[in-house]
CSV table of N, CA and C in Angstrom, one decimal:
chain,number,residue,atom,x,y,z
Q,1163,MET,N,-27.9,25.7,55.1
Q,1163,MET,CA,-28.7,26.5,54.2
Q,1163,MET,C,-29.1,25.6,53.1
Q,1164,SER,N,-30.4,25.7,52.7
Q,1164,SER,CA,-30.9,24.8,51.7
Q,1164,SER,C,-30.4,25.2,50.3
Q,1165,GLY,N,-30.5,24.3,49.4
Q,1165,GLY,CA,-30.0,24.6,48.0
Q,1165,GLY,C,-30.8,25.7,47.3
Q,1166,GLN,N,-32.1,25.8,47.6
Q,1166,GLN,CA,-32.9,26.8,46.9
Q,1166,GLN,C,-32.5,28.2,47.4
Q,1167,ILE,N,-32.3,28.3,48.7
Q,1167,ILE,CA,-31.9,29.6,49.2
Q,1167,ILE,C,-30.5,30.0,48.7
Q,1168,ARG,N,-29.6,29.1,48.7
Q,1168,ARG,CA,-28.3,29.4,48.2
Q,1168,ARG,C,-28.3,29.8,46.7
Q,1169,ASN,N,-29.2,29.1,45.9
Q,1169,ASN,CA,-29.4,29.4,44.5
Q,1169,ASN,C,-29.9,30.8,44.3
Q,1170,ARG,N,-30.9,31.3,45.2
Q,1170,ARG,CA,-31.4,32.6,45.1
Q,1170,ARG,C,-30.4,33.7,45.4
Q,1171,GLU,N,-29.5,33.4,46.4
Q,1171,GLU,CA,-28.5,34.3,46.8
Q,1171,GLU,C,-27.4,34.5,45.7
Q,1172,ASN,N,-27.1,33.4,45.1
Q,1172,ASN,CA,-26.1,33.4,44.0
Q,1172,ASN,C,-26.6,34.2,42.8
Q,1173,ARG,N,-27.9,34.0,42.5
Q,1173,ARG,CA,-28.5,34.8,41.4
Q,1173,ARG,C,-28.6,36.2,41.7
Q,1174,ALA,N,-28.9,36.6,42.9
Q,1174,ALA,CA,-28.9,38.0,43.3
Q,1174,ALA,C,-27.6,38.6,43.2
Q,1175,ALA,N,-26.5,37.9,43.5
Q,1175,ALA,CA,-25.2,38.4,43.4
Q,1175,ALA,C,-24.6,38.4,42.0
Q,1176,GLY,N,-25.4,38.0,41.0
Q,1176,GLY,CA,-24.9,37.9,39.6
Q,1176,GLY,C,-24.2,36.7,39.3
Q,1177,GLU,N,-24.0,35.8,40.2
Q,1177,GLU,CA,-23.3,34.5,39.9
Q,1177,GLU,C,-24.4,33.5,39.7
Q,1178,ILE,N,-24.3,32.9,38.5
Q,1178,ILE,CA,-25.3,31.8,38.2
Q,1178,ILE,C,-24.5,30.5,38.2
Q,1179,GLN,N,-24.8,29.7,39.2
Q,1179,GLN,CA,-24.2,28.4,39.3
Q,1179,GLN,C,-25.3,27.4,39.5
Q,1180,PRO,N,-25.3,26.4,38.6
Q,1180,PRO,CA,-26.4,25.5,38.7
Q,1180,PRO,C,-26.4,24.7,40.0
Q,1181,ASP,N,-27.5,24.4,40.5
Q,1181,ASP,CA,-27.6,23.6,41.7
Q,1181,ASP,C,-28.4,22.3,41.3
Q,1182,TYR,N,-27.8,21.2,41.3
Q,1182,TYR,CA,-28.3,19.9,40.9
Q,1182,TYR,C,-28.9,19.1,42.0
Q,1183,SER,N,-29.2,19.8,43.1
Q,1183,SER,CA,-29.7,19.0,44.3
Q,1183,SER,C,-31.0,18.3,44.0
Q,1184,ASP,N,-31.8,18.8,43.1
Q,1184,ASP,CA,-33.1,18.2,42.8
Q,1184,ASP,C,-32.9,16.8,42.0
Q,1185,ILE,N,-31.8,16.7,41.3
Q,1185,ILE,CA,-31.6,15.5,40.5
Q,1185,ILE,C,-30.4,14.6,40.9
Q,1186,ILE,N,-29.6,15.2,41.8
Q,1186,ILE,CA,-28.3,14.5,42.1
Q,1186,ILE,C,-28.5,13.1,42.7
Q,1187,ASN,N,-29.5,12.8,43.4
Q,1187,ASN,CA,-29.7,11.5,44.0
Q,1187,ASN,C,-30.7,10.6,43.3
Q,1188,LEU,N,-31.1,11.0,42.1
Q,1188,LEU,CA,-32.0,10.1,41.3
Q,1188,LEU,C,-31.2,8.9,40.7
Q,1189,PRO,N,-31.9,7.8,40.5
Q,1189,PRO,CA,-31.2,6.6,40.0
Q,1189,PRO,C,-30.8,6.9,38.5
Q,1190,HIS,N,-29.7,6.2,38.0
Q,1190,HIS,CA,-29.3,6.4,36.6
Q,1190,HIS,C,-30.4,5.8,35.7
Q,1191,HIS,N,-30.7,6.5,34.6
Q,1191,HIS,CA,-31.7,6.0,33.7
Q,1191,HIS,C,-31.1,4.8,32.8
Q,1192,VAL,N,-31.8,3.8,32.7
Q,1192,VAL,CA,-31.5,2.7,31.8
Q,1192,VAL,C,-32.6,2.4,30.8
Q,1193,SER,N,-32.3,2.5,29.6
Q,1193,SER,CA,-33.3,2.4,28.5
Q,1193,SER,C,-33.8,1.0,28.4
Q,1194,VAL,N,-35.1,0.8,28.2
Q,1194,VAL,CA,-35.7,-0.5,28.0
Q,1194,VAL,C,-35.8,-0.8,26.5
Q,1195,ARG,N,-35.7,0.2,25.7
Q,1195,ARG,CA,-35.7,0.1,24.3
Q,1195,ARG,C,-34.4,-0.2,23.6
Q,1196,HIS,N,-33.3,0.5,24.1
Q,1196,HIS,CA,-32.0,0.4,23.5
Q,1196,HIS,C,-31.0,-0.4,24.4
Q,1197,PRO,N,-30.3,-1.3,23.9
Q,1197,PRO,CA,-29.3,-2.0,24.7
Q,1197,PRO,C,-28.2,-1.0,25.1
Q,1198,GLN,N,-27.6,-1.3,26.3
Q,1198,GLN,CA,-26.5,-0.5,26.8
Q,1198,GLN,C,-25.3,-0.6,25.9
Q,1199,MET,N,-24.6,0.5,25.6
Q,1199,MET,CA,-23.5,0.5,24.7
Q,1199,MET,C,-22.2,0.1,25.5
Q,1200,SER,N,-21.4,-0.7,24.8
Q,1200,SER,CA,-20.2,-1.2,25.5
Q,1200,SER,C,-19.2,0.0,25.7
Q,1201,ARG,N,-18.3,-0.2,26.6
Q,1201,ARG,CA,-17.3,0.8,26.8
Q,1201,ARG,C,-16.4,1.1,25.6
Q,1202,ALA,N,-16.1,0.0,24.8
Q,1202,ALA,CA,-15.3,0.2,23.6
Q,1202,ALA,C,-16.1,1.0,22.6
Q,1203,ALA,N,-17.4,0.8,22.4
Q,1203,ALA,CA,-18.2,1.5,21.5
Q,1203,ALA,C,-18.3,3.0,21.9
Q,1204,ARG,N,-18.4,3.2,23.2
Q,1204,ARG,CA,-18.5,4.6,23.7
Q,1204,ARG,C,-17.2,5.3,23.5
Q,1205,ALA,N,-16.1,4.6,23.7
Q,1205,ALA,CA,-14.8,5.2,23.5
Q,1205,ALA,C,-14.5,5.6,22.1
Q,1206,ALA,N,-15.0,4.7,21.2
Q,1206,ALA,CA,-14.8,4.9,19.7
Q,1206,ALA,C,-15.5,6.2,19.3
Q,1207,GLN,N,-16.5,6.7,19.9
Q,1207,GLN,CA,-17.2,7.9,19.5
Q,1207,GLN,C,-16.2,9.1,19.8
Q,1208,PHE,N,-15.3,9.0,20.7
Q,1208,PHE,CA,-14.4,10.1,21.0
Q,1208,PHE,C,-13.0,9.8,20.5
Q,1209,GLY,N,-12.9,8.9,19.6
Q,1209,GLY,CA,-11.5,8.6,19.0
Q,1209,GLY,C,-11.0,9.7,18.2
Q,1210,SER,N,-9.8,9.6,17.7
Q,1210,SER,CA,-9.1,10.7,17.0
Q,1210,SER,C,-10.0,11.1,15.8
Q,1211,PHE,N,-10.0,12.3,15.6
Q,1211,PHE,CA,-10.7,12.9,14.4
Q,1211,PHE,C,-9.7,13.6,13.6
Q,1212,GLU,N,-9.5,13.2,12.3
Q,1212,GLU,CA,-8.6,13.8,11.5
Q,1212,GLU,C,-9.3,14.1,10.1
Q,1213,PRO,N,-9.9,15.2,10.0
Q,1213,PRO,CA,-10.7,15.5,8.8
Q,1213,PRO,C,-9.8,15.7,7.5
Q,1214,LEU,N,-8.5,16.0,7.6
Q,1214,LEU,CA,-7.7,16.2,6.5
Q,1214,LEU,C,-6.8,15.0,6.1
Q,1215,ARG,N,-7.1,13.8,6.7
Q,1215,ARG,CA,-6.3,12.7,6.4
Q,1215,ARG,C,-6.2,12.4,4.9
Q,1216,ASP,N,-7.3,12.4,4.2
Q,1216,ASP,CA,-7.2,12.1,2.8
Q,1216,ASP,C,-6.4,13.1,2.0
Q,1217,TYR,N,-6.6,14.4,2.5
Q,1217,TYR,CA,-5.8,15.4,1.8
Q,1217,TYR,C,-4.3,15.2,2.0
Q,1218,LYS,N,-3.9,14.9,3.3
Q,1218,LYS,CA,-2.5,14.6,3.5
Q,1218,LYS,C,-2.0,13.5,2.7
Q,1219,ASP,N,-2.8,12.4,2.6
Q,1219,ASP,CA,-2.4,11.3,1.8
Q,1219,ASP,C,-2.2,11.7,0.3
Q,1220,ALA,N,-3.1,12.5,-0.2
Q,1220,ALA,CA,-3.0,13.0,-1.6
Q,1220,ALA,C,-1.8,13.8,-1.8
Q,1221,LEU,N,-1.4,14.7,-0.8
Q,1221,LEU,CA,-0.2,15.5,-0.9
Q,1221,LEU,C,1.0,14.6,-0.9
Q,1222,ALA,N,1.0,13.6,0.0
Q,1222,ALA,CA,2.2,12.7,0.0
Q,1222,ALA,C,2.3,11.9,-1.3
Q,1223,GLU,N,1.2,11.5,-1.9
Q,1223,GLU,CA,1.3,10.8,-3.1
Q,1223,GLU,C,1.8,11.7,-4.2
Q,1224,GLU,N,1.4,12.9,-4.2
Q,1224,GLU,CA,1.9,13.9,-5.2
Q,1224,GLU,C,3.4,14.1,-5.1
Q,1225,ARG,N,3.9,14.2,-3.9
Q,1225,ARG,CA,5.3,14.4,-3.7
Q,1225,ARG,C,6.2,13.2,-4.0
Q,1226,ARG,N,5.6,12.0,-4.0
Q,1226,ARG,CA,6.3,10.7,-4.3
Q,1226,ARG,C,6.9,10.7,-5.7
Q,1227,LEU,N,8.2,10.5,-5.8
Q,1227,LEU,CA,8.9,10.5,-7.1
Q,1227,LEU,C,8.8,9.1,-7.7
Q,1228,THR,N,8.8,9.1,-9.1
Q,1228,THR,CA,8.9,7.9,-9.8
Q,1228,THR,C,9.9,8.1,-10.9
Q,1229,ASP,N,10.4,7.0,-11.4
Q,1229,ASP,CA,11.4,7.0,-12.5
Q,1229,ASP,C,10.7,6.9,-13.8
Q,1230,GLU,N,11.3,7.4,-14.9
Q,1230,GLU,CA,10.8,7.2,-16.2
Q,1230,GLU,C,11.3,5.8,-16.7
Q,1231,ARG,N,10.5,5.3,-17.6
Q,1231,ARG,CA,10.9,4.0,-18.2
Q,1231,ARG,C,12.1,4.2,-19.1
Q,1232,PRO,N,13.2,3.5,-18.9
Q,1232,PRO,CA,14.4,3.7,-19.7
Q,1232,PRO,C,14.1,3.1,-21.1
Q,1233,VAL,N,14.8,3.7,-22.1
Q,1233,VAL,CA,14.7,3.2,-23.5
Q,1233,VAL,C,16.0,2.6,-23.8
Q,1234,LEU,N,15.9,1.3,-24.2
Q,1234,LEU,CA,17.1,0.5,-24.6
Q,1234,LEU,C,17.5,0.9,-26.0
Q,1235,SER,N,18.8,0.9,-26.2
Q,1235,SER,CA,19.3,1.1,-27.6
Q,1235,SER,C,19.0,-0.1,-28.4
Q,1236,GLU,N,19.1,0.0,-29.8
Q,1236,GLU,CA,18.9,-1.2,-30.6
Q,1236,GLU,C,19.8,-2.3,-30.3
Q,1237,GLU,N,21.1,-2.0,-30.0
Q,1237,GLU,CA,22.0,-3.0,-29.7
Q,1237,GLU,C,21.7,-3.8,-28.4
Q,1238,GLU,N,21.3,-3.0,-27.4
Q,1238,GLU,CA,20.9,-3.6,-26.1
Q,1238,GLU,C,19.7,-4.5,-26.3
Q,1239,GLN,N,18.7,-4.0,-27.1
Q,1239,GLN,CA,17.5,-4.8,-27.3
Q,1239,GLN,C,17.8,-6.0,-28.1
Q,1240,LYS,N,18.7,-6.0,-29.0
Q,1240,LYS,CA,19.1,-7.1,-29.8
Q,1240,LYS,C,19.8,-8.2,-28.9
Q,1241,LYS,N,20.7,-7.8,-28.0
Q,1241,LYS,CA,21.4,-8.7,-27.1
Q,1241,LYS,C,20.3,-9.3,-26.2
Q,1242,LEU,N,19.4,-8.5,-25.7
Q,1242,LEU,CA,18.4,-9.0,-24.8
Q,1242,LEU,C,17.5,-10.1,-25.5
Q,1243,ASN,N,17.1,-9.8,-26.7
Q,1243,ASN,CA,16.3,-10.7,-27.5
Q,1243,ASN,C,17.1,-12.0,-27.7
Q,1244,GLU,N,18.3,-12.0,-28.0
Q,1244,GLU,CA,19.1,-13.2,-28.2
Q,1244,GLU,C,19.2,-14.0,-27.0
Q,1245,MET,N,19.4,-13.3,-25.8
Q,1245,MET,CA,19.5,-14.0,-24.5
Q,1245,MET,C,18.1,-14.7,-24.2
Q,1246,VAL,N,17.0,-14.0,-24.5
Q,1246,VAL,CA,15.7,-14.6,-24.2
Q,1246,VAL,C,15.5,-15.8,-25.1
Q,1247,ALA,N,15.9,-15.7,-26.4
Q,1247,ALA,CA,15.8,-16.8,-27.4
Q,1247,ALA,C,16.6,-18.1,-26.9
Q,1248,LYS,N,17.8,-17.8,-26.4
Q,1248,LYS,CA,18.6,-18.9,-25.9
Q,1248,LYS,C,18.0,-19.6,-24.7
Q,1249,LEU,N,17.5,-18.8,-23.8
Q,1249,LEU,CA,16.8,-19.3,-22.6
Q,1249,LEU,C,15.5,-20.1,-23.0
Q,1250,ALA,N,14.8,-19.6,-24.0
Q,1250,ALA,CA,13.6,-20.3,-24.4
Q,1250,ALA,C,13.9,-21.7,-24.9
Q,1251,ALA,N,15.0,-21.7,-25.7
Q,1251,ALA,CA,15.5,-23.0,-26.3
Q,1251,ALA,C,15.9,-24.0,-25.1
Q,1252,GLU,N,16.6,-23.4,-24.2
Q,1252,GLU,CA,17.1,-24.2,-23.0
Q,1252,GLU,C,16.0,-24.8,-22.2
Q,1253,THR,N,15.0,-23.9,-21.8
Q,1253,THR,CA,14.0,-24.3,-20.9
Q,1253,THR,C,12.9,-25.2,-21.6
Q,1254,ALA,N,13.0,-25.2,-23.0
Q,1254,ALA,CA,12.0,-26.1,-23.7
Q,1254,ALA,C,12.4,-27.6,-23.6
Q,1255,GLN,N,13.7,-27.8,-23.3
Q,1255,GLN,CA,14.2,-29.2,-23.1
Q,1255,GLN,C,13.9,-29.7,-21.7
Q,1256,PRO,N,13.2,-30.8,-21.6
Q,1256,PRO,CA,12.8,-31.2,-20.2
Q,1256,PRO,C,14.0,-31.7,-19.4
Q,1257,SER,N,15.1,-32.1,-20.0
Q,1257,SER,CA,16.2,-32.7,-19.2
Q,1257,SER,C,17.1,-31.6,-18.6
Q,1258,VAL,N,17.0,-30.4,-19.1
Q,1258,VAL,CA,17.8,-29.3,-18.6
Q,1258,VAL,C,17.4,-28.7,-17.3
Q,1259,THR,N,18.4,-28.5,-16.4
Q,1259,THR,CA,18.0,-27.8,-15.1
Q,1259,THR,C,17.7,-26.4,-15.4
Q,1260,HIS,N,16.8,-25.8,-14.6
Q,1260,HIS,CA,16.4,-24.5,-14.8
Q,1260,HIS,C,17.5,-23.5,-14.3
Q,1261,PRO,N,17.9,-22.5,-15.2
Q,1261,PRO,CA,19.0,-21.7,-14.8
Q,1261,PRO,C,18.6,-20.6,-13.8
Q,1262,GLU,N,19.6,-20.2,-13.0
Q,1262,GLU,CA,19.4,-19.1,-12.1
Q,1262,GLU,C,19.6,-17.8,-12.8
Q,1263,ILE,N,18.7,-16.9,-12.7
Q,1263,ILE,CA,18.9,-15.6,-13.5
Q,1263,ILE,C,18.7,-14.4,-12.5
Q,1264,ARG,N,19.2,-13.3,-13.0
Q,1264,ARG,CA,19.0,-12.0,-12.3
Q,1264,ARG,C,18.5,-11.0,-13.4
Q,1265,MET,N,17.4,-10.4,-13.1
Q,1265,MET,CA,16.8,-9.5,-14.1
Q,1265,MET,C,16.7,-8.1,-13.5
Q,1266,THR,N,17.0,-7.1,-14.3
Q,1266,THR,CA,16.7,-5.7,-14.0
Q,1266,THR,C,15.4,-5.4,-14.8
Q,1267,VAL,N,14.4,-5.0,-14.1
Q,1267,VAL,CA,13.1,-4.8,-14.7
Q,1267,VAL,C,12.6,-3.4,-14.3
Q,1268,PHE,N,11.7,-2.9,-15.2
Q,1268,PHE,CA,11.0,-1.6,-14.9
Q,1268,PHE,C,9.6,-2.0,-14.4
Q,1269,VAL,N,9.3,-1.6,-13.1
Q,1269,VAL,CA,8.0,-1.9,-12.6
Q,1269,VAL,C,7.1,-0.7,-12.6
Q,1270,GLN,N,6.0,-0.7,-13.4
Q,1270,GLN,CA,5.1,0.4,-13.6
Q,1270,GLN,C,4.4,0.7,-12.3
Q,1271,ASP,N,4.3,2.0,-12.0
Q,1271,ASP,CA,3.6,2.5,-10.8
Q,1271,ASP,C,2.1,2.3,-11.0
Q,1272,GLU,N,1.4,1.9,-10.0
Q,1272,GLU,CA,0.0,1.7,-10.2
Q,1272,GLU,C,-0.8,2.9,-10.1
Q,1273,LYS,N,-0.3,4.0,-9.4
Q,1273,LYS,CA,-1.0,5.2,-9.1
Q,1273,LYS,C,-0.7,6.4,-10.0
Q,1274,LYS,N,0.5,6.4,-10.5
Q,1274,LYS,CA,0.9,7.6,-11.3
Q,1274,LYS,C,1.8,7.2,-12.4
Q,1275,GLU,N,2.1,8.1,-13.3
Q,1275,GLU,CA,3.0,7.8,-14.4
Q,1275,GLU,C,4.4,7.6,-14.0
Q,1276,GLY,N,5.1,6.7,-14.6
Q,1276,GLY,CA,6.4,6.3,-14.2
Q,1276,GLY,C,6.5,5.0,-13.4
Q,1277,GLY,N,7.5,4.8,-12.7
Q,1277,GLY,CA,7.7,3.6,-12.0
Q,1277,GLY,C,9.0,3.5,-11.3
Q,1278,ARG,N,9.5,2.3,-11.1
Q,1278,ARG,CA,10.8,2.1,-10.4
Q,1278,ARG,C,11.5,1.0,-11.1
Q,1279,ILE,N,12.9,1.0,-11.0
Q,1279,ILE,CA,13.7,0.0,-11.5
Q,1279,ILE,C,14.0,-1.0,-10.4
Q,1280,GLU,N,13.8,-2.3,-10.6
Q,1280,GLU,CA,14.0,-3.3,-9.6
Q,1280,GLU,C,14.8,-4.4,-10.1
Q,1281,GLU,N,15.6,-5.0,-9.2
Q,1281,GLU,CA,16.4,-6.2,-9.6
Q,1281,GLU,C,15.7,-7.4,-9.0
Q,1282,ILE,N,15.5,-8.4,-9.8
Q,1282,ILE,CA,14.8,-9.6,-9.4
Q,1282,ILE,C,15.6,-10.8,-9.7
Q,1283,PRO,N,16.0,-11.5,-8.6
Q,1283,PRO,CA,16.7,-12.8,-8.8
Q,1283,PRO,C,15.7,-13.9,-8.8
Q,1284,GLY,N,16.0,-15.0,-9.4
Q,1284,GLY,CA,15.1,-16.2,-9.4
Q,1284,GLY,C,15.6,-17.3,-10.3
Q,1285,THR,N,14.8,-18.4,-10.3
Q,1285,THR,CA,15.0,-19.5,-11.1
Q,1285,THR,C,14.0,-19.5,-12.3
Q,1286,LEU,N,14.6,-19.5,-13.5
Q,1286,LEU,CA,13.7,-19.4,-14.7
Q,1286,LEU,C,13.0,-20.8,-14.9
Q,1287,ARG,N,11.7,-20.8,-14.9
Q,1287,ARG,CA,11.0,-22.1,-15.2
Q,1287,ARG,C,10.6,-22.2,-16.6
Q,1288,ALA,N,10.2,-21.1,-17.3
Q,1288,ALA,CA,9.8,-21.2,-18.7
Q,1288,ALA,C,9.8,-19.8,-19.3
Q,1289,VAL,N,9.9,-19.9,-20.7
Q,1289,VAL,CA,9.8,-18.6,-21.5
Q,1289,VAL,C,8.6,-18.8,-22.4
Q,1290,ASN,N,7.6,-17.9,-22.3
Q,1290,ASN,CA,6.5,-18.0,-23.1
Q,1290,ASN,C,6.7,-16.9,-24.3
Q,1291,LEU,N,7.0,-17.4,-25.4
Q,1291,LEU,CA,7.3,-16.6,-26.6
Q,1291,LEU,C,6.0,-16.0,-27.2
Q,1292,GLU,N,4.9,-16.7,-27.1
Q,1292,GLU,CA,3.7,-16.2,-27.7
Q,1292,GLU,C,3.1,-15.0,-26.9
Q,1293,LEU,N,3.1,-15.2,-25.6
Q,1293,LEU,CA,2.6,-14.1,-24.7
Q,1293,LEU,C,3.7,-13.1,-24.3
Q,1294,ARG,N,4.9,-13.4,-24.6
Q,1294,ARG,CA,6.1,-12.6,-24.4
Q,1294,ARG,C,6.3,-12.3,-22.9
Q,1295,TYR,N,6.5,-13.3,-22.1
Q,1295,TYR,CA,6.9,-13.2,-20.7
Q,1295,TYR,C,7.8,-14.3,-20.2
Q,1296,LEU,N,8.6,-14.1,-19.2
Q,1296,LEU,CA,9.4,-15.1,-18.5
Q,1296,LEU,C,8.6,-15.5,-17.3
Q,1297,VAL,N,8.7,-16.8,-17.0
Q,1297,VAL,CA,8.0,-17.4,-15.8
Q,1297,VAL,C,9.1,-17.9,-14.9
Q,1298,LEU,N,9.0,-17.4,-13.6
Q,1298,LEU,CA,10.0,-17.8,-12.6
Q,1298,LEU,C,9.4,-19.0,-11.8
Q,1299,ALA,N,10.3,-19.7,-11.1
Q,1299,ALA,CA,9.9,-20.9,-10.4
Q,1299,ALA,C,8.8,-20.5,-9.3
Q,1300,ASP,N,8.8,-19.3,-8.8
Q,1300,ASP,CA,7.9,-18.9,-7.7
Q,1300,ASP,C,6.5,-18.5,-8.3
Q,1301,GLY,N,6.4,-18.6,-9.7
Q,1301,GLY,CA,5.1,-18.3,-10.3
Q,1301,GLY,C,5.0,-16.9,-10.9
Q,1302,ARG,N,6.0,-16.0,-10.6
Q,1302,ARG,CA,5.9,-14.6,-11.1
Q,1302,ARG,C,6.1,-14.6,-12.6
Q,1303,LYS,N,5.5,-13.7,-13.3
Q,1303,LYS,CA,5.6,-13.6,-14.7
Q,1303,LYS,C,6.1,-12.2,-15.0
Q,1304,VAL,N,7.2,-12.1,-15.8
Q,1304,VAL,CA,7.8,-10.8,-16.1
Q,1304,VAL,C,7.7,-10.6,-17.6
Q,1305,PRO,N,7.0,-9.6,-18.0
Q,1305,PRO,CA,6.8,-9.3,-19.4
Q,1305,PRO,C,8.1,-8.9,-20.1
Q,1306,PHE,N,8.3,-9.3,-21.3
Q,1306,PHE,CA,9.6,-8.9,-22.0
Q,1306,PHE,C,9.7,-7.4,-22.1
Q,1307,ARG,N,8.6,-6.6,-22.2
Q,1307,ARG,CA,8.7,-5.2,-22.4
Q,1307,ARG,C,9.3,-4.5,-21.1
Q,1308,ASP,N,9.2,-5.2,-20.0
Q,1308,ASP,CA,9.7,-4.6,-18.7
Q,1308,ASP,C,11.2,-5.0,-18.5
Q,1309,LEU,N,11.8,-5.9,-19.3
Q,1309,LEU,CA,13.2,-6.3,-19.1
Q,1309,LEU,C,14.1,-5.2,-19.5
Q,1310,LEU,N,15.1,-4.9,-18.7
Q,1310,LEU,CA,16.1,-3.9,-19.0
Q,1310,LEU,C,17.5,-4.6,-19.1
Q,1311,ARG,N,17.6,-5.7,-18.3
Q,1311,ARG,CA,18.9,-6.4,-18.2
Q,1311,ARG,C,18.6,-7.8,-17.8
Q,1312,LEU,N,19.3,-8.8,-18.3
Q,1312,LEU,CA,19.1,-10.2,-18.0
Q,1312,LEU,C,20.5,-10.9,-17.9
Q,1313,THR,N,20.7,-11.5,-16.7
Q,1313,THR,CA,22.0,-12.1,-16.5
Q,1313,THR,C,21.7,-13.6,-16.0
Q,1314,VAL,N,22.4,-14.5,-16.7
Q,1314,VAL,CA,22.3,-15.9,-16.3
Q,1314,VAL,C,23.6,-16.2,-15.4
Q,1315,GLU,N,23.4,-17.0,-14.4
Q,1315,GLU,CA,24.5,-17.2,-13.4
Q,1315,GLU,C,25.8,-17.8,-14.1
Q,1316,ARG,N,25.7,-18.3,-15.3
Q,1316,ARG,CA,26.9,-18.7,-16.1
Q,1316,ARG,C,27.5,-17.5,-16.8
Q,1317,PRO,N,28.7,-17.1,-16.5
Q,1317,PRO,CA,29.2,-15.8,-17.0
Q,1317,PRO,C,29.3,-15.7,-18.5
Q,1318,GLU,N,29.4,-16.8,-19.3
Q,1318,GLU,CA,29.5,-16.7,-20.7
Q,1318,GLU,C,28.2,-16.3,-21.4
Q,1319,GLN,N,27.1,-16.4,-20.6
Q,1319,GLN,CA,25.8,-16.0,-21.2
Q,1319,GLN,C,25.1,-14.8,-20.5
Q,1320,SER,N,26.0,-13.9,-20.1
Q,1320,SER,CA,25.4,-12.7,-19.4
Q,1320,SER,C,25.3,-11.6,-20.4
Q,1321,PHE,N,24.3,-10.8,-20.2
Q,1321,PHE,CA,24.1,-9.6,-21.1
Q,1321,PHE,C,24.5,-8.4,-20.3
């Protein structure tokens, strides 16, 4: 039975099924104007689609907790200032070996109010009293305002 007769019979019975016999054996079209797309580029068109990704990220950021900046008492601040002054005098002398220190600092969060308390070990290279920060041997700079606790590896000079 030819495709056209079968098609007419299916339409008469209320079943509409397309018959592609007129185009099924035609050669695949290749554009002369546009280069053929790679498989990877074609697959990328059908990649995952997540329209609410940014919304989910915003919700996760909102739920993330931060700590408040601790406020040091006057006595704690005075001891910390004395320790920094001693370290500044020590590191100013070229013959002195650089002390190993451990600092507890407040790290301000970049995205929202508050931050986190972090302990940073390192070797103190210099103390900049003018700009008010400590310089570690690895190049990191820790502002005085972020210092909460400072310990030198020598027990007699710990705060």
